[in-house]
Amino acid sequence: MRYVLKIAYDGTSYAGWQRQKNAVSVQQRLEEALLQALGTEVKVTASGRTDAGVHALGQVCHFDAEVSVPPEKMPDCVNRFLPDDIRAIKGWQAEDGFDSNRSAKRKTYCYRLYEGDKENPLLSRYAVRIENLPEVSLLQDAARLFEGTHDFKAFCASGSSVKTTVRTVYEVKVVKEQVFSQPIISVYVTGNGFLYNMVRTMVGELIEIAAGRKTADSLQKAYETGERNLLGKTMAAKGLTLVDVVYQD
Amino acid sequence: MRYVLKIAYDGTSYAGWQRQKNAVSVQQRLEEALLQALGTEVKVTASGRTDAGVHALGQVCHFDAEVSVPPEKMPDCVNRFLPDDIRAIKGWQAEDGFDSNRSAKRKTYCYRLYEGDKENPLLSRYAVRIENLPEVSLLQDAARLFEGTHDFKAFCASGSSVKTTVRTVYEVKVVKEQVFSQPIISVYVTGNGFLYNMVRTMVGELIEIAAGRKTADSLQKAYETGERNLLGKTMAAKGLTLVDVVYQD
């Protein structure tokens, strides 16, 4: 039977989703917990990697196991063996042919920013401080430039091997939110898939354009040439959270 | 010169504000950082202690020092030597006779709750999960019972030595908020002073009354008799944040 789990994690202490040789990953901790819970080794596949330090509220993963645990009981079963910063929040049986990675239709990430001249210790695990954050309306205008189908090669960390760097971004939504009585800006990015570092580079460029330091033209040139050095910096991992993975069209 | 600092901290790693023999406190880390920053030992007094694990967004403290640092530069000066989970966010010179503890007129604490059958790793450092959280309107109704001037002896951890256990609670405000896309309930409590554990016991009792497991009568009896065992449990420290200290009437 193929089990599907929706999981949430605080990525601060992990070298990302994928197993690493010299660092602890979320995948490793989850597979270890499943071994303890089920008494059998399983290999877990996720909708996609998240980088070191990136968080998740709705990561989806699957594994195959011949055990007697009902799928909806799997979260409680494995949570007993997981560290506090990783939680399985929902479990169900996979439909025929389901693969958490290949069947994913769209994903939503959230990048969180706050303005201030001092760090806020209650925000700084999950959001990134910017000294002069552009107006929300300017960020919203700039957000439009990233929507649509583009070649995002320039947004991608070098060294990654993917067949195509063309992706479709369905929506980039910039919203003002209050977290722990502090105003923050959340940038929600929904697309059919994301390259390594793509959201973090996109948010960096979004700020540059909204602040007037870069233009729509220079972004267009980055789409056309694929040159990384036309873009601003890659934003820190801790501001990024994988919010949702959708499997229906 | 008397310096005043407004500080924020994530209390997770600390044994509370006050210096302890066998555990690290916020006061200790701050005094150590000031020693490094100023080259002279100072003793810091806060508006009040916060317990182990309790957070602060607006703790106020003061110290006396004969140094050349302008008060508004003191935060940057000390932040260089503070750990990431403690930040000085504002500095100014004390007015004549100011004492961060004795001059405090009112304080506001916030207690954060969220409903769910699973822990949420992105909320669980700063909020407490409740399996069946009563409706907001019921919590708001119950909140009225704690407002006013009462003898809060029953809400106070035993062993504390205070002259009087009578305190005035100006407001208990229950609001729905969104944090990291998750709904939470925040309980803001403003009063002229708080006994040890008072807010945490108050929130526990607030939930009991809103859920119908306790009544206004049993609360009234607790005010009259001062008996701790008439009240519900003391809520976990991690849900509590000292939000604001006010010095003007």
Short mmCIF file of C-alpha atoms in Angstrom, two decimals:
data_model
loop_
_atom_site.label_atom_id
_atom_site.label_comp_id
_atom_site.label_asym_id
_atom_site.label_seq_id
_atom_site.Cartn_x
_atom_site.Cartn_y
_atom_site.Cartn_z
CA MET A 1 0.00 0.00 0.00
CA ARG A 2 1.16 3.51 -0.81
CA TYR A 3 0.75 5.93 2.10
CA VAL A 4 0.64 9.71 1.60
CA LEU A 5 1.60 12.08 4.42
CA LYS A 6 1.19 15.82 4.67
CA ILE A 7 3.98 17.14 6.87
CA ALA A 8 5.03 20.43 8.44
CA TYR A 9 8.47 21.37 9.66
CA ASP A 10 10.57 24.17 11.06
CA GLY A 11 13.57 23.89 8.74
CA THR A 12 15.96 25.88 10.97
CA SER A 13 17.87 22.83 12.21
CA TYR A 14 17.91 20.84 8.97
CA ALA A 15 20.06 20.63 5.85
CA GLY A 16 16.85 20.66 3.81
CA TRP A 17 14.50 17.84 2.83
CA GLN A 18 16.93 15.54 1.09
CA ARG A 19 19.29 13.12 2.81
CA GLN A 20 22.85 14.42 3.10
CA LYS A 21 26.05 12.66 4.06
CA ASN A 22 27.26 15.01 6.79
CA ALA A 23 24.14 16.79 7.96
CA VAL A 24 20.71 15.89 9.26
CA SER A 25 17.82 16.24 6.82
CA VAL A 26 14.06 16.11 7.25
CA GLN A 27 13.90 12.99 5.07
CA GLN A 28 16.39 11.21 7.32
CA ARG A 29 14.48 12.08 10.50
CA LEU A 30 11.19 10.99 8.92
CA GLU A 31 12.57 7.69 7.62
CA GLU A 32 14.15 6.99 11.02
CA ALA A 33 10.84 7.69 12.75
CA LEU A 34 8.94 5.44 10.32
CA LEU A 35 11.44 2.64 10.93
CA GLN A 36 10.81 2.94 14.66
CA ALA A 37 7.05 3.24 14.24
CA LEU A 38 6.56 0.46 11.68
CA GLY A 39 9.52 -1.81 12.36
CA THR A 40 10.42 -1.81 8.69
CA GLU A 41 12.62 0.38 6.51
CA VAL A 42 10.84 2.65 4.07
CA LYS A 43 12.08 5.15 1.49
CA VAL A 44 10.12 8.41 1.49
CA THR A 45 9.65 10.56 -1.64
CA ALA A 46 8.51 14.20 -1.30
CA SER A 47 6.80 16.57 -3.73
CA GLY A 48 10.18 18.21 -4.08
CA ARG A 49 13.27 19.12 -2.11
CA THR A 50 13.25 22.09 0.16
CA ASP A 51 16.64 23.73 0.70
CA ALA A 52 18.53 23.95 3.97
CA GLY A 53 16.68 26.21 6.40
CA VAL A 54 13.44 26.33 4.38
CA HIS A 55 10.22 25.56 6.29
CA ALA A 56 7.08 23.69 5.31
CA LEU A 57 3.45 23.86 6.37
CA GLY A 58 2.14 21.54 3.65
CA GLN A 59 4.91 19.36 2.24
CA VAL A 60 3.47 16.12 0.76
CA CYS A 61 5.37 12.84 0.63
CA HIS A 62 4.66 9.16 0.05
CA PHE A 63 6.10 5.74 0.83
CA ASP A 64 5.16 2.12 0.22
CA ALA A 65 4.74 -0.26 3.15
CA GLU A 66 2.92 -3.49 3.92
CA VAL A 67 1.79 -2.68 7.43
CA SER A 68 -1.54 -2.79 9.25
CA VAL A 69 -1.67 0.92 10.19
CA PRO A 70 -4.76 2.66 8.72
CA PRO A 71 -3.55 5.65 6.63
CA GLU A 72 -5.42 8.20 8.74
CA LYS A 73 -3.66 6.87 11.86
CA MET A 74 -0.20 7.08 10.31
CA PRO A 75 0.46 10.69 11.51
CA ASP A 76 -0.11 9.83 15.20
CA CYS A 77 1.88 6.65 14.72
CA VAL A 78 4.98 8.38 13.33
CA ASN A 79 4.70 11.63 15.35
CA ARG A 80 5.58 9.69 18.51
CA PHE A 81 9.06 9.19 17.06
CA LEU A 82 9.59 12.53 15.32
CA PRO A 83 11.35 15.55 16.86
CA ASP A 84 9.06 18.46 17.81
CA ASP A 85 10.05 20.51 14.77
CA ILE A 86 8.69 17.93 12.31
CA ARG A 87 5.01 16.87 12.42
CA ALA A 88 2.89 14.64 10.19
CA ILE A 89 -0.45 16.44 10.06
CA LYS A 90 -2.55 14.26 7.73
CA GLY A 91 -2.41 10.76 6.24
CA TRP A 92 -4.33 9.01 3.46
CA GLN A 93 -4.01 6.18 0.95
CA ALA A 94 -2.57 7.08 -2.46
CA GLU A 95 -4.83 6.77 -5.48
CA ASP A 96 -3.64 4.46 -8.28
CA GLY A 97 -0.52 5.80 -9.95
CA PHE A 98 -0.02 8.62 -7.43
CA ASP A 99 3.53 9.87 -6.94
CA SER A 100 3.99 12.85 -4.60
CA ASN A 101 6.70 14.28 -6.86
CA ARG A 102 5.53 13.49 -10.40
CA SER A 103 1.80 13.95 -9.79
CA ALA A 104 2.20 17.45 -8.29
CA LYS A 105 0.33 20.03 -10.39
CA ARG A 106 1.08 23.22 -8.53
CA LYS A 107 2.91 24.41 -5.46
CA THR A 108 2.63 27.52 -3.34
CA TYR A 109 5.53 29.00 -1.45
CA CYS A 110 5.39 31.95 0.93
CA TYR A 111 8.29 34.34 1.52
CA ARG A 112 8.00 36.54 4.61
CA LEU A 113 9.59 39.96 5.06
CA TYR A 114 9.41 42.61 7.74
CA GLU A 115 10.71 46.14 7.91
CA GLY A 116 12.80 47.46 10.73
CA ASP A 117 16.21 48.66 11.77
CA LYS A 118 16.45 45.89 14.40
CA GLU A 119 15.91 42.13 14.25
CA ASN A 120 12.74 40.88 15.94
CA PRO A 121 13.58 37.63 17.79
CA LEU A 122 9.96 36.42 17.53
CA LEU A 123 9.91 36.81 13.75
CA SER A 124 13.48 36.11 12.78
CA ARG A 125 13.20 32.32 12.51
CA TYR A 126 10.55 32.57 9.78
CA ALA A 127 10.89 36.00 8.19
CA VAL A 128 13.66 38.23 6.89
CA ARG A 129 14.21 41.82 7.98
CA ILE A 130 14.63 44.50 5.29
CA GLU A 131 15.76 47.96 6.31
CA ASN A 132 13.77 49.88 3.69
CA LEU A 133 10.95 47.71 2.42
CA PRO A 134 9.20 49.22 -0.65
CA GLU A 135 5.49 50.10 -0.43
CA VAL A 136 3.13 47.13 -0.77
CA SER A 137 1.52 48.66 -3.87
CA LEU A 138 4.93 48.87 -5.57
CA LEU A 139 5.69 45.25 -4.65
CA GLN A 140 2.26 44.25 -5.99
CA ASP A 141 2.92 46.04 -9.30
CA ALA A 142 6.33 44.40 -9.66
CA ALA A 143 4.83 40.99 -8.81
CA ARG A 144 2.89 41.00 -12.12
CA LEU A 145 6.21 40.83 -14.05
CA PHE A 146 6.94 37.34 -12.73
CA GLU A 147 3.58 35.83 -13.58
CA GLY A 148 3.20 33.76 -16.75
CA THR A 149 5.36 31.24 -18.55
CA HIS A 150 9.02 32.26 -18.65
CA ASP A 151 12.45 30.71 -18.95
CA PHE A 152 13.65 31.06 -15.36
CA LYS A 153 17.20 29.89 -16.11
CA ALA A 154 18.66 33.12 -14.68
CA PHE A 155 16.87 32.47 -11.36
CA CYS A 156 18.35 29.06 -10.94
CA ALA A 157 21.48 28.29 -8.93
CA SER A 158 24.19 27.08 -11.29
CA GLY A 159 25.01 23.40 -11.28
CA SER A 160 21.46 22.11 -11.21
CA SER A 161 20.59 19.65 -13.94
CA VAL A 162 17.04 19.97 -15.19
CA LYS A 163 15.66 19.22 -18.66
CA THR A 164 13.98 22.58 -19.02
CA THR A 165 14.15 25.82 -17.08
CA VAL A 166 10.78 27.01 -18.40
CA ARG A 167 8.15 27.25 -15.66
CA THR A 168 4.71 28.76 -15.33
CA VAL A 169 4.07 31.07 -12.39
CA TYR A 170 0.29 31.31 -11.92
CA GLU A 171 0.26 34.01 -9.29
CA VAL A 172 2.53 36.20 -7.18
CA LYS A 173 0.43 37.67 -4.38
CA VAL A 174 1.84 40.31 -2.02
CA VAL A 175 -0.15 40.78 1.20
CA LYS A 176 0.24 42.70 4.42
CA GLU A 177 -0.21 40.48 7.48
CA GLN A 178 0.14 40.82 11.24
CA VAL A 179 2.28 38.24 13.03
CA PHE A 180 2.63 38.48 16.79
CA SER A 181 1.38 42.09 16.65
CA GLN A 182 4.08 43.00 14.10
CA PRO A 183 3.28 43.96 10.50
CA ILE A 184 4.91 41.71 7.89
CA ILE A 185 4.76 41.36 4.11
CA SER A 186 4.05 37.89 2.75
CA VAL A 187 4.80 37.05 -0.88
CA TYR A 188 2.84 33.98 -2.02
CA VAL A 189 4.14 32.41 -5.23
CA THR A 190 2.14 29.68 -6.98
CA GLY A 191 3.53 27.81 -9.97
CA ASN A 192 3.65 24.48 -11.75
CA GLY A 193 7.16 23.87 -10.47
CA PHE A 194 10.19 25.71 -9.17
CA LEU A 195 13.90 25.54 -9.89
CA TYR A 196 16.51 25.40 -7.17
CA ASN A 197 16.65 28.86 -5.47
CA MET A 198 14.03 30.23 -7.88
CA VAL A 199 11.59 31.71 -5.33
CA ARG A 200 14.37 33.23 -3.24
CA THR A 201 15.97 34.90 -6.28
CA MET A 202 12.53 36.02 -7.48
CA VAL A 203 11.78 37.77 -4.17
CA GLY A 204 15.19 39.46 -4.22
CA GLU A 205 14.47 40.76 -7.73
CA LEU A 206 10.91 41.74 -6.77
CA ILE A 207 12.30 44.02 -4.06
CA GLU A 208 14.91 45.51 -6.41
CA ILE A 209 12.26 46.37 -9.02
CA ALA A 210 9.77 47.74 -6.47
CA ALA A 211 12.56 49.87 -4.98
CA GLY A 212 13.41 51.22 -8.44
CA ARG A 213 16.94 49.81 -8.47
CA LYS A 214 16.07 47.40 -11.29
CA THR A 215 13.55 47.65 -14.12
CA ALA A 216 11.07 45.54 -16.07
CA ASP A 217 13.52 45.77 -18.96
CA SER A 218 16.44 44.26 -17.04
CA LEU A 219 14.14 41.45 -15.88
CA GLN A 220 13.05 40.86 -19.47
CA LYS A 221 16.70 40.65 -20.48
CA ALA A 222 17.31 38.07 -17.72
CA TYR A 223 14.43 35.97 -19.08
CA GLU A 224 15.92 36.21 -22.58
CA THR A 225 19.59 35.61 -21.81
CA GLY A 226 19.35 33.39 -18.72
CA GLU A 227 22.19 35.31 -17.11
CA ARG A 228 22.17 35.05 -13.34
CA ASN A 229 24.25 38.20 -12.82
CA LEU A 230 21.47 40.38 -14.25
CA LEU A 231 19.42 39.66 -11.13
CA GLY A 232 19.63 40.74 -7.50
CA LYS A 233 20.72 38.53 -4.63
CA THR A 234 19.18 35.26 -3.51
CA MET A 235 17.19 35.92 -0.33
CA ALA A 236 17.93 33.96 2.87
CA ALA A 237 16.36 30.50 3.19
CA LYS A 238 14.71 31.11 6.57
CA GLY A 239 12.09 33.47 5.04
CA LEU A 240 10.73 30.72 2.80
CA THR A 241 7.93 28.24 3.60
CA LEU A 242 6.41 25.60 1.33
CA VAL A 243 2.74 26.25 2.03
CA ASP A 244 0.78 23.91 -0.22
CA VAL A 245 1.06 21.25 -2.93
CA VAL A 246 -1.94 20.63 -5.17
CA TYR A 247 -2.49 17.43 -7.17
CA GLN A 248 -5.73 18.24 -8.98
CA ASP A 249 -5.82 20.29 -12.17
CA MET B 1 23.40 58.52 33.52
CA ARG B 2 20.45 56.14 33.60
CA TYR B 3 19.91 54.32 30.30
CA VAL B 4 16.57 52.74 29.41
CA LEU B 5 16.37 49.88 26.91
CA LYS B 6 13.36 48.28 25.29
CA ILE B 7 14.22 44.67 24.55
CA ALA B 8 12.65 41.70 22.80
CA TYR B 9 13.49 38.04 23.31
CA ASP B 10 12.53 34.53 22.37
CA GLY B 11 12.40 32.99 25.84
CA THR B 12 12.62 29.36 24.68
CA SER B 13 16.25 28.89 25.68
CA TYR B 14 16.21 30.90 28.92
CA ALA B 15 15.38 30.30 32.56
CA GLY B 16 13.39 33.54 32.52
CA TRP B 17 14.48 37.15 32.98
CA GLN B 18 16.13 36.89 36.38
CA ARG B 19 19.64 35.61 37.02
CA GLN B 20 19.75 31.99 38.21
CA LYS B 21 22.55 29.95 39.70
CA ASN B 22 22.42 26.93 37.40
CA ALA B 23 20.71 28.18 34.27
CA VAL B 24 21.14 30.96 31.76
CA SER B 25 18.78 33.92 32.08
CA VAL B 26 18.07 36.89 29.82
CA GLN B 27 19.41 39.27 32.50
CA GLN B 28 22.72 37.39 32.59
CA ARG B 29 23.13 37.47 28.79
CA LEU B 30 22.27 41.17 28.69
CA GLU B 31 24.63 42.11 31.52
CA GLU B 32 27.41 40.06 29.88
CA ALA B 33 26.81 41.82 26.55
CA LEU B 34 26.84 45.24 28.24
CA LEU B 35 30.12 44.39 29.96
CA GLN B 36 31.63 43.54 26.57
CA ALA B 37 30.11 46.57 24.87
CA LEU B 38 30.91 49.16 27.55
CA GLY B 39 33.93 47.66 29.28
CA THR B 40 32.28 48.14 32.65
CA GLU B 41 30.01 46.02 34.81
CA VAL B 42 26.39 47.13 35.07
CA LYS B 43 23.39 45.77 36.92
CA VAL B 44 20.20 45.75 34.86
CA THR B 45 16.72 46.10 36.37
CA ALA B 46 13.63 45.12 34.34
CA SER B 47 9.98 46.15 34.59
CA GLY B 48 9.42 42.73 36.09
CA ARG B 49 10.55 39.15 35.83
CA THR B 50 9.33 36.96 33.05
CA ASP B 51 9.22 33.23 33.85
CA ALA B 52 11.28 30.53 32.18
CA GLY B 53 10.19 30.12 28.56
CA VAL B 54 8.14 33.34 28.44
CA HIS B 55 8.86 35.68 25.51
CA ALA B 56 8.98 39.47 25.26
CA LEU B 57 8.38 41.97 22.49
CA GLY B 58 8.45 45.03 24.73
CA GLN B 59 10.29 44.36 27.98
CA VAL B 60 11.72 47.58 29.46
CA CYS B 61 14.84 47.70 31.62
CA HIS B 62 17.31 50.26 32.90
CA PHE B 63 20.89 50.51 34.14
CA ASP B 64 23.24 53.25 35.32
CA ALA B 65 26.56 53.79 33.58
CA GLU B 66 29.07 56.59 33.09
CA VAL B 67 29.92 55.96 29.44
CA SER B 68 30.01 58.10 26.32
CA VAL B 69 27.47 56.08 24.30
CA PRO B 70 24.43 58.19 23.30
CA PRO B 71 21.27 56.46 24.59
CA GLU B 72 19.78 56.01 21.10
CA LYS B 73 22.97 54.23 19.99
CA MET B 74 22.96 51.85 22.95
CA PRO B 75 20.85 49.14 21.17
CA ASP B 76 23.29 48.80 18.24
CA CYS B 77 26.16 48.92 20.68
CA VAL B 78 24.90 46.02 22.83
CA ASN B 79 23.26 43.98 20.03
CA ARG B 80 26.69 43.18 18.63
CA PHE B 81 27.32 41.10 21.74
CA LEU B 82 23.88 39.62 22.29
CA PRO B 83 22.74 36.21 21.01
CA ASP B 84 20.23 36.32 18.10
CA ASP B 85 17.29 35.51 20.36
CA ILE B 86 17.71 38.70 22.44
CA ARG B 87 17.59 42.13 20.80
CA ALA B 88 17.65 45.67 22.18
CA ILE B 89 15.19 47.54 19.98
CA LYS B 90 15.16 51.05 21.43
CA GLY B 91 17.24 53.15 23.82
CA TRP B 92 16.71 56.45 25.58
CA GLN B 93 17.77 58.42 28.66
CA ALA B 94 15.67 57.95 31.80
CA GLU B 95 13.72 60.90 33.09
CA ASP B 96 14.46 62.01 36.66
CA GLY B 97 13.39 59.38 39.18
CA PHE B 98 12.56 56.77 36.54
CA ASP B 99 12.81 53.12 37.60
CA SER B 100 11.72 50.52 35.03
CA ASN B 101 10.17 48.38 37.75
CA ARG B 102 8.66 50.87 40.20
CA SER B 103 7.54 53.45 37.63
CA ALA B 104 5.59 50.93 35.51
CA LYS B 105 1.91 51.87 35.35
CA ARG B 106 0.49 49.07 33.24
CA LYS B 107 1.65 46.00 31.37
CA THR B 108 0.15 44.02 28.54
CA TYR B 109 0.75 40.32 28.08
CA CYS B 110 -0.45 38.22 25.15
CA TYR B 111 -1.25 34.51 25.41
CA ARG B 112 -1.52 32.64 22.10
CA LEU B 113 -3.62 29.55 21.46
CA TYR B 114 -4.40 27.50 18.38
CA GLU B 115 -6.80 24.68 17.77
CA GLY B 116 -5.82 21.41 16.18
CA ASP B 117 -5.31 17.72 16.72
CA LYS B 118 -1.63 18.03 15.67
CA GLU B 119 1.15 20.36 16.73
CA ASN B 120 2.15 22.99 14.17
CA PRO B 121 5.98 23.31 14.20
CA LEU B 122 5.82 26.90 12.93
CA LEU B 123 3.53 27.99 15.78
CA SER B 124 4.60 25.76 18.63
CA ARG B 125 7.44 27.92 19.94
CA TYR B 126 5.09 30.85 20.63
CA ALA B 127 1.59 29.39 20.95
CA VAL B 128 -0.12 26.50 22.69
CA ARG B 129 -2.29 23.93 20.93
CA ILE B 130 -5.72 23.17 22.40
CA GLU B 131 -7.68 20.23 21.05
CA ASN B 132 -11.14 21.76 21.48
CA LEU B 133 -10.86 25.50 21.74
CA PRO B 134 -14.14 27.18 22.76
CA GLU B 135 -15.77 29.67 20.36
CA VAL B 136 -14.22 33.15 20.38
CA SER B 137 -17.50 34.72 21.50
CA LEU B 138 -17.61 32.42 24.55
CA LEU B 139 -14.00 33.28 25.39
CA GLN B 140 -14.85 36.98 25.00
CA ASP B 141 -17.81 36.64 27.37
CA ALA B 142 -15.71 34.81 29.96
CA ALA B 143 -12.94 37.42 29.61
CA ARG B 144 -15.22 40.05 31.24
CA LEU B 145 -15.15 38.10 34.52
CA PHE B 146 -11.44 38.78 34.99
CA GLU B 147 -11.59 42.53 34.42
CA GLY B 148 -11.68 44.89 37.40
CA THR B 149 -9.96 44.96 40.77
CA HIS B 150 -9.81 41.54 42.42
CA ASP B 151 -7.76 39.63 44.94
CA PHE B 152 -5.83 37.31 42.60
CA LYS B 153 -4.26 35.26 45.40
CA ALA B 154 -5.74 32.03 44.00
CA PHE B 155 -4.01 32.71 40.65
CA CYS B 156 -0.61 33.04 42.20
CA ALA B 157 1.93 30.24 42.46
CA SER B 158 2.48 29.40 46.12
CA GLY B 159 5.69 30.54 47.74
CA SER B 160 5.74 34.02 46.26
CA SER B 161 6.10 36.83 48.78
CA VAL B 162 4.19 39.93 47.82
CA LYS B 163 2.60 42.56 50.08
CA THR B 164 -0.78 42.39 48.44
CA THR B 165 -2.35 40.03 45.92
CA VAL B 166 -4.93 42.62 44.84
CA ARG B 167 -4.45 43.69 41.23
CA THR B 168 -6.48 45.65 38.69
CA VAL B 169 -7.00 44.08 35.28
CA TYR B 170 -8.01 46.86 32.88
CA GLU B 171 -8.84 44.71 29.90
CA VAL B 172 -8.89 41.09 28.70
CA LYS B 173 -9.20 41.15 24.90
CA VAL B 174 -9.72 37.94 22.92
CA VAL B 175 -8.99 38.26 19.20
CA LYS B 176 -8.76 35.94 16.21
CA GLU B 177 -5.52 36.40 14.29
CA GLN B 178 -3.75 34.72 11.39
CA VAL B 179 -0.15 33.67 11.92
CA PHE B 180 1.72 32.07 9.04
CA SER B 181 -1.62 31.34 7.34
CA GLN B 182 -2.91 29.55 10.45
CA PRO B 183 -5.77 30.90 12.59
CA ILE B 184 -4.86 31.53 16.23
CA ILE B 185 -6.58 33.06 19.25
CA SER B 186 -4.68 35.78 21.09
CA VAL B 187 -5.66 36.78 24.62
CA TYR B 188 -4.33 40.24 25.50
CA VAL B 189 -4.35 41.01 29.23
CA THR B 190 -3.62 44.55 30.46
CA GLY B 191 -3.26 45.30 34.15
CA ASN B 192 -1.47 47.43 36.72
CA GLY B 193 0.67 44.47 37.72
CA PHE B 194 0.71 40.70 37.67
CA LEU B 195 1.52 38.02 40.22
CA TYR B 196 3.78 35.09 39.46
CA ASN B 197 1.91 32.73 37.04
CA MET B 198 -1.19 34.96 37.15
CA VAL B 199 -1.75 35.37 33.40
CA ARG B 200 -1.11 31.69 32.69
CA THR B 201 -3.59 30.59 35.38
CA MET B 202 -6.08 33.20 34.17
CA VAL B 203 -6.00 31.87 30.60
CA GLY B 204 -6.43 28.30 31.85
CA GLU B 205 -9.50 29.38 33.84
CA LEU B 206 -10.79 31.48 30.93
CA ILE B 207 -10.84 28.35 28.73
CA GLU B 208 -12.53 26.29 31.47
CA ILE B 209 -15.31 28.85 31.88
CA ALA B 210 -15.79 29.36 28.13
CA ALA B 211 -15.96 25.57 27.71
CA GLY B 212 -18.61 25.35 30.45
CA ARG B 213 -16.50 23.20 32.76
CA LYS B 214 -16.25 26.02 35.31
CA THR B 215 -18.61 28.86 36.17
CA ALA B 216 -18.59 32.54 37.10
CA ASP B 217 -19.63 31.37 40.60
CA SER B 218 -16.59 29.13 41.06
CA LEU B 219 -14.36 31.99 39.88
CA GLN B 220 -16.06 34.34 42.35
CA LYS B 221 -15.38 31.81 45.10
CA ALA B 222 -11.71 31.68 44.08
CA TYR B 223 -11.51 35.50 44.35
CA GLU B 224 -13.10 35.33 47.81
CA THR B 225 -11.18 32.39 49.29
CA GLY B 226 -7.86 32.66 47.46
CA GLU B 227 -7.79 28.89 47.03
CA ARG B 228 -5.61 27.81 44.11
CA ASN B 229 -7.32 24.41 43.76
CA LEU B 230 -10.60 26.07 42.75
CA LEU B 231 -8.99 27.04 39.45
CA GLY B 232 -7.92 25.16 36.33
CA LYS B 233 -4.36 24.43 35.35
CA THR B 234 -1.55 26.91 34.73
CA MET B 235 -0.99 27.14 30.97
CA ALA B 236 2.46 26.46 29.48
CA ALA B 237 4.98 29.32 29.52
CA LYS B 238 5.76 29.25 25.80
CA GLY B 239 2.35 30.71 24.86
CA LEU B 240 3.02 33.89 26.86
CA THR B 241 4.65 37.10 25.58
CA LEU B 242 5.18 40.38 27.44
CA VAL B 243 3.99 42.80 24.78
CA ASP B 244 4.16 46.25 26.31
CA VAL B 245 4.99 48.21 29.45
CA VAL B 246 3.47 51.68 29.86
CA TYR B 247 4.88 54.36 32.18
CA GLN B 248 2.39 57.18 31.65
CA ASP B 249 -0.97 57.28 33.44
#
